[in-house]
Coordinates of C-alpha atoms and ligand atoms in Angstrom, one line a residue:
Chain A
X1 CA 30.1 -44.5 -5.8
X2 CA 26.6 -43.1 -5.1
X3 CA 25.6 -42.9 -1.4
X4 CA 23.3 -45.7 -0.5
X5 CA 22.5 -45.8 3.2
X6 CA 19.6 -47.1 5.3
X7 CA 19.4 -45.6 8.8
X8 CA 17.2 -46.9 11.6
X9 CA 15.9 -45.0 14.6
X10 CA 15.5 -44.4 17.6
X11 CA 19.0 -42.9 17.4
X12 CA 21.3 -43.3 20.4
X13 CA 21.5 -40.1 22.3
X14 CA 24.6 -38.2 21.2
X15 CA 26.0 -34.7 21.2
X16 CA 25.7 -33.0 17.8
X17 CA 27.0 -29.6 19.0
X18 CA 30.4 -30.0 17.5
X19 CA 29.0 -30.9 14.1
X20 CA 26.7 -27.9 14.0
X21 CA 29.2 -25.5 15.5
X22 CA 31.8 -26.5 12.9
X23 CA 29.3 -26.1 10.1
X24 CA 28.4 -22.6 11.4
X25 CA 32.0 -21.4 11.7
X26 CA 34.4 -23.7 9.9
X27 CA 37.4 -21.4 10.7
X28 CA 37.0 -21.4 14.5
X29 CA 38.0 -24.2 16.8
X30 CA 34.6 -25.1 18.4
X31 CA 34.3 -24.6 22.1
X32 CA 33.8 -28.1 23.6
X33 CA 30.2 -28.7 24.6
X34 CA 29.7 -29.2 28.3
X35 CA 26.8 -31.7 28.0
X36 CA 27.2 -35.2 29.2
X37 CA 26.0 -37.0 26.0
X38 CA 28.4 -39.3 24.3
X39 CA 30.1 -38.2 21.1
X40 CA 30.4 -40.2 18.0
X41 CA 28.4 -41.5 15.1
X42 CA 24.7 -42.4 15.3
X43 CA 21.8 -42.4 12.9
X44 CA 20.9 -38.8 13.8
X45 CA 24.4 -37.5 13.3
X46 CA 24.6 -39.2 10.0
X47 CA 21.3 -37.6 8.9
X48 CA 22.7 -34.2 10.0
X49 CA 26.0 -34.7 8.2
X50 CA 24.3 -35.5 4.9
X51 CA 22.0 -32.5 5.3
X52 CA 24.9 -30.2 6.0
X53 CA 26.7 -31.4 2.9
X54 CA 24.3 -29.2 0.8
X55 CA 26.1 -26.6 -1.2
X56 CA 23.6 -25.3 -3.7
X57 CA 20.0 -26.3 -3.0
X58 CA 17.8 -28.0 -0.4
X59 CA 14.2 -29.0 -0.9
X60 CA 12.2 -30.1 2.2
X61 CA 8.8 -31.7 2.0
X62 CA 7.9 -32.5 5.6
X63 CA 4.7 -33.3 7.4
X64 CA 6.2 -32.4 10.8
X65 CA 9.4 -30.4 11.5
X66 CA 10.1 -29.6 15.2
X67 CA 13.7 -30.8 15.8
X68 CA 15.7 -27.8 17.0
X69 CA 19.0 -29.3 15.7
X70 CA 17.6 -29.9 12.2
X71 CA 16.0 -26.4 12.3
X72 CA 19.4 -24.9 13.1
X73 CA 21.1 -26.9 10.4
X74 CA 18.5 -25.7 7.8
X75 CA 18.9 -22.1 8.9
X76 CA 22.7 -22.3 8.6
X77 CA 22.5 -23.7 5.1
X78 CA 20.2 -20.8 4.2
X79 CA 22.8 -18.3 5.6
X80 CA 25.6 -20.1 3.7
X81 CA 23.7 -19.3 0.5
X82 CA 22.0 -22.6 -0.2
X83 CA 18.6 -22.2 -1.9
X84 CA 16.2 -23.7 0.6
X85 CA 12.5 -24.3 -0.2
X86 CA 10.2 -25.9 2.3
X87 CA 6.8 -27.5 1.9
X88 CA 4.8 -28.5 4.9
X89 CA 1.4 -29.6 6.3
X90 CA -0.8 -26.7 7.5
X91 CA -2.3 -28.7 10.3
X92 CA 1.0 -29.6 11.8
X93 CA 2.7 -26.3 11.1
X94 CA 0.4 -24.6 13.7
X95 CA 1.5 -26.9 16.5
X96 CA 3.7 -25.9 19.4
X97 CA 7.4 -26.5 18.8
X98 CA 7.2 -26.4 15.0
X99 CA 10.4 -25.0 13.4
X100 CA 8.4 -23.5 10.5
X101 CA 8.0 -20.1 12.1
X102 CA 11.8 -19.8 12.8
X103 CA 12.5 -20.8 9.2
X104 CA 10.2 -18.1 7.8
X105 CA 11.6 -15.6 10.2
X106 CA 15.1 -16.4 8.8
X107 CA 13.8 -15.6 5.3
X108 CA 13.4 -19.1 4.1
X109 CA 10.6 -19.7 1.6
X110 CA 7.8 -21.9 3.0
X111 CA 4.6 -23.1 1.4
X112 CA 1.9 -25.3 2.9
X113 CA -1.1 -27.3 1.8
X114 CA -4.7 -26.0 1.6
X115 CA -6.1 -29.5 1.3
X116 CA -8.1 -31.8 3.5
X117 CA -5.7 -34.7 3.3
X118 CA -2.3 -34.6 5.0
X119 CA 0.9 -33.6 3.2
X120 CA 2.5 -36.7 4.8
X121 CA 5.8 -36.8 2.9
X122 CA 9.0 -36.7 4.9
X123 CA 11.7 -36.2 2.3
X124 CA 14.7 -33.9 1.6
X125 CA 16.6 -33.4 -1.6
X126 CA 20.2 -32.2 -1.3
X127 CA 21.8 -30.4 -4.3
X128 CA 19.3 -32.1 -6.6
X129 CA 21.3 -35.4 -6.4
X130 CA 20.6 -37.0 -3.0
X131 CA 17.2 -37.9 -1.6
X132 CA 16.6 -38.5 2.1
X133 CA 13.2 -40.2 2.7
X134 CA 11.4 -42.6 5.0
X135 CA 9.1 -42.9 7.9
X136 CA 10.8 -40.3 10.1
X137 CA 9.2 -37.0 10.9
X138 CA 11.7 -34.4 11.8
X139 CA 10.8 -34.3 15.5
X140 CA 12.9 -35.0 18.6
X141 CA 10.2 -37.5 19.7
X142 CA 10.6 -39.6 16.5
X143 CA 14.4 -39.3 16.5
X144 CA 14.8 -40.4 20.1
X145 CA 11.8 -42.7 20.8
X146 CA 10.3 -44.2 17.7
X147 CA 11.2 -47.1 15.5
X148 CA 11.8 -45.4 12.2
X149 CA 13.8 -45.6 9.0
X150 CA 15.3 -43.3 6.4
X151 CA 17.0 -44.0 3.1
X152 CA 19.7 -41.8 1.8
X153 CA 20.1 -42.4 -1.9
X154 CA 21.9 -40.9 -4.8
X155 CA 20.5 -43.3 -7.5
X156 CA 19.0 -41.0 -10.2
X157 CA 16.1 -43.4 -10.7
X158 CA 15.0 -42.7 -7.1
X159 CA 16.0 -39.0 -6.9
X160 CA 14.4 -37.8 -10.1
X161 CA 10.8 -38.8 -9.2
X162 CA 11.1 -37.0 -5.8
X163 CA 12.4 -33.9 -7.5
X164 CA 9.4 -33.9 -9.8
X165 CA 7.0 -34.5 -6.9
X166 CA 8.6 -31.6 -5.1
X167 CA 8.2 -29.2 -8.0
X168 CA 4.6 -30.4 -8.6
X169 CA 3.7 -29.7 -4.9
X170 CA 5.7 -26.4 -4.9
X171 CA 3.7 -25.1 -7.8
X172 CA 0.4 -26.4 -6.5
X173 CA 0.9 -24.7 -3.1
X174 CA 1.8 -21.4 -4.8
X175 CA -0.3 -18.9 -2.8
X176 CA -0.6 -16.5 -5.8
Chain B
X1 CA 16.6 -55.8 -14.1
X2 CA 15.7 -55.1 -10.5
X3 CA 12.4 -53.4 -9.8
X4 CA 13.0 -49.7 -9.0
X5 CA 9.8 -47.8 -8.6
X6 CA 8.6 -44.7 -6.8
X7 CA 4.9 -44.3 -6.3
X8 CA 3.1 -41.2 -5.2
X9 CA -0.3 -40.9 -3.5
X10 CA -3.1 -40.0 -3.3
X11 CA -3.9 -42.7 -5.7
X12 CA -6.6 -42.1 -8.3
X13 CA -9.8 -44.0 -7.3
X14 CA -9.9 -47.3 -9.2
X15 CA -11.4 -50.7 -8.9
X16 CA -9.1 -53.4 -7.7
X17 CA -11.7 -56.1 -7.5
X18 CA -10.5 -57.9 -10.7
X19 CA -6.9 -57.9 -9.4
X20 CA -7.9 -59.5 -6.1
X21 CA -10.4 -61.9 -7.5
X22 CA -7.9 -63.2 -10.0
X23 CA -5.3 -63.7 -7.3
X24 CA -7.9 -65.5 -5.2
X25 CA -9.0 -68.0 -7.9
X26 CA -6.6 -67.8 -10.9
X27 CA -8.6 -70.6 -12.7
X28 CA -12.0 -68.8 -12.7
X29 CA -13.0 -66.0 -15.0
X30 CA -13.7 -63.2 -12.5
X31 CA -17.3 -61.9 -12.4
X32 CA -17.1 -58.3 -13.5
X33 CA -17.4 -55.9 -10.6
X34 CA -20.5 -53.7 -10.8
X35 CA -18.9 -50.7 -9.1
X36 CA -18.6 -47.5 -11.1
X37 CA -14.9 -46.9 -10.4
X38 CA -12.5 -46.7 -13.4
X39 CA -10.3 -49.7 -14.1
X40 CA -6.6 -49.5 -15.0
X41 CA -3.3 -48.8 -13.4
X42 CA -2.8 -46.5 -10.5
X43 CA -0.4 -46.2 -7.6
X44 CA -2.6 -48.4 -5.4
X45 CA -3.1 -51.1 -8.0
X46 CA 0.7 -51.2 -8.5
X47 CA 1.3 -51.6 -4.7
X48 CA -1.3 -54.4 -4.7
X49 CA 0.3 -56.1 -7.7
X50 CA 3.8 -56.1 -6.1
X51 CA 2.4 -57.4 -2.9
X52 CA 0.5 -60.2 -4.6
X53 CA 3.7 -61.3 -6.4
X54 CA 4.8 -62.9 -3.1
X55 CA 5.4 -66.7 -3.5
X56 CA 7.3 -67.7 -0.4
X57 CA 7.4 -65.0 2.4
X58 CA 6.0 -61.7 3.4
X59 CA 7.2 -59.6 6.3
X60 CA 5.1 -56.6 7.3
X61 CA 6.2 -53.9 9.7
X62 CA 3.4 -51.5 9.8
X63 CA 2.4 -48.7 12.2
X64 CA -1.2 -48.6 10.9
X65 CA -3.0 -51.3 8.8
X66 CA -6.7 -50.7 8.1
X67 CA -7.1 -50.9 4.3
X68 CA -9.6 -53.7 3.6
X69 CA -8.1 -54.5 0.1
X70 CA -4.6 -54.8 1.5
X71 CA -5.9 -56.9 4.4
X72 CA -7.7 -59.2 1.8
X73 CA -4.4 -59.4 -0.2
X74 CA -2.4 -60.5 2.8
X75 CA -4.9 -63.1 3.9
X76 CA -5.0 -64.6 0.4
X77 CA -1.2 -64.8 0.4
X78 CA -1.4 -66.6 3.7
X79 CA -3.9 -69.1 2.3
X80 CA -1.7 -69.6 -0.7
X81 CA 1.0 -70.8 1.6
X82 CA 3.2 -67.7 1.8
X83 CA 4.8 -67.4 5.2
X84 CA 3.4 -64.1 6.5
X85 CA 4.7 -62.4 9.6
X86 CA 3.4 -59.0 10.9
X87 CA 4.8 -56.5 13.3
X88 CA 2.6 -53.6 14.3
X89 CA 2.1 -50.8 16.8
X90 CA 0.1 -51.7 19.9
X91 CA -1.5 -48.2 20.2
X92 CA -2.8 -48.3 16.6
X93 CA -3.8 -51.9 16.6
X94 CA -6.6 -51.3 19.0
X95 CA -8.3 -48.7 16.8
X96 CA -11.5 -49.2 14.9
X97 CA -11.0 -50.6 11.4
X98 CA -7.6 -52.2 12.1
X99 CA -7.1 -55.3 9.9
X100 CA -4.9 -56.9 12.6
X101 CA -7.7 -58.8 14.3
X102 CA -8.8 -60.3 10.9
X103 CA -5.2 -61.3 10.2
X104 CA -4.8 -63.0 13.6
X105 CA -8.2 -64.7 13.1
X106 CA -7.0 -66.1 9.8
X107 CA -4.0 -67.7 11.6
X108 CA -1.3 -65.1 10.6
X109 CA 1.4 -64.5 13.2
X110 CA 1.3 -61.0 14.6
X111 CA 3.6 -59.4 17.1
X112 CA 3.4 -55.9 18.5
X113 CA 5.5 -53.5 20.5
X114 CA 5.4 -53.0 24.3
X115 CA 7.3 -49.8 24.1
X116 CA 6.5 -46.2 24.8
X117 CA 7.6 -44.9 21.4
X118 CA 5.7 -45.7 18.2
X119 CA 6.6 -48.6 16.0
X120 CA 6.4 -46.1 13.1
X121 CA 7.8 -48.2 10.2
X122 CA 5.7 -48.8 7.1
X123 CA 7.5 -51.4 5.2
X124 CA 6.9 -54.8 3.6
X125 CA 9.5 -57.4 2.3
X126 CA 8.4 -59.7 -0.4
X127 CA 10.2 -63.1 -0.9
X128 CA 13.2 -61.6 0.9
X129 CA 14.2 -59.7 -2.2
X130 CA 11.9 -56.7 -2.6
X131 CA 11.3 -54.0 -0.1
X132 CA 8.2 -51.7 -0.2
X133 CA 8.7 -48.7 2.1
X134 CA 7.9 -45.0 2.5
X135 CA 5.6 -42.6 4.2
X136 CA 2.3 -44.5 3.5
X137 CA 0.4 -46.1 6.2
X138 CA -1.8 -48.9 5.0
X139 CA -5.1 -47.1 5.5
X140 CA -7.7 -46.1 3.0
X141 CA -7.5 -42.5 4.3
X142 CA -3.8 -42.3 3.4
X143 CA -4.1 -44.1 0.1
X144 CA -7.0 -41.9 -1.1
X145 CA -6.4 -38.5 0.6
X146 CA -2.9 -37.9 1.6
X147 CA 0.3 -36.9 -0.3
X148 CA 2.5 -39.9 0.3
X149 CA 5.3 -41.9 -1.3
X150 CA 6.5 -45.5 -1.4
X151 CA 9.6 -46.9 -2.9
X152 CA 9.6 -50.4 -4.4
X153 CA 13.2 -51.7 -4.5
X154 CA 15.0 -54.9 -5.3
X155 CA 18.5 -53.5 -4.7
X156 CA 20.2 -55.8 -2.2
X157 CA 21.9 -52.9 -0.5
X158 CA 18.5 -51.5 0.5
X159 CA 16.6 -54.8 1.0
X160 CA 19.2 -56.4 3.4
X161 CA 19.1 -53.7 6.1
X162 CA 15.3 -53.9 6.2
X163 CA 15.4 -57.7 6.5
X164 CA 17.8 -57.4 9.4
X165 CA 15.6 -54.7 11.0
X166 CA 12.6 -56.9 10.7
X167 CA 14.3 -59.9 12.3
X168 CA 15.6 -57.7 15.2
X169 CA 12.1 -56.3 15.9
X170 CA 10.5 -59.8 15.5
X171 CA 12.8 -61.2 18.1
X172 CA 12.5 -58.2 20.4
X173 CA 8.7 -58.4 20.3
X174 CA 8.7 -62.2 21.1
X175 CA 6.0 -62.4 23.8
X176 CA 7.7 -65.5 25.4
Ligands
LIG201 ZN1 26.5 -31.5 23.9
LIG202 ZN1 -15.3 -52.4 -8.4

């Protein structure tokens, strides 16, 4: 059965430390996080879990990317050998708190627009078979405070056009 | 077969006058528009067409709504007897060019948030069976200049959660 989920935000505050720590070192028992946030499932933890399911490739096409947890997740996928490619908006990239610098520093390929309009997409493609897309920018503000939606879909009819759009933009933003 | 479309923007400039004029008075031959824009299908005309297919109900949950053509389409649906309900973001609503005042003036029910976060959704539900959702705000700027996506879906698994989200927000923003 293909994944077909709709998630709404704001997400309840919850601790995602165990999720990230386990993904970082699956063989170690994670040290319990001392923070007071409740554990358990929420829209944000479901987003993280789907992202962390990547084994081969991850394409990100994101207007705004400043969530530290999502940044940590993407860097750990890169270290695990997942091929990560990121496209982002030049205007937003320069803002304080953007994760883009950290991704580049980690050796992840990033390309950005040179256009006057915004690169306003907010989608991710996991292993070329799952698309995550919606209104949600990858910022803590949006995750915790805004009314937002994301769809998580494995229907080929929806995934394929996003793959093609990513490749189009990736080529178009080629700096060479 | 359920509708399953993915549209990408920016949309090619194209004249949508015939589409709107025909929807406004289906019995008259529309006067040809004198503008120089090309005719024919584009992402924006497909969005308009799906919207104009509404016969009974239209729910709009939109962060930003300033496109004059989309505003005209929504007002004509209201005149045609479609039950239109609109939820929007209070911060954006006050900006110049917002269509919200015109919708209210036409007698369409509008509710807005009283919250600190943004009401950042951008979705529409047509006849309770088709959802239109994505990154696209309903502004001319976004339609013509930004890289954006919308999904147009009739899968009940995707439509139903958006219907429930709309009703939740509609009740929550009840001014009474
Ligand atoms: Zn914690
Ligand atoms: Zn024209």
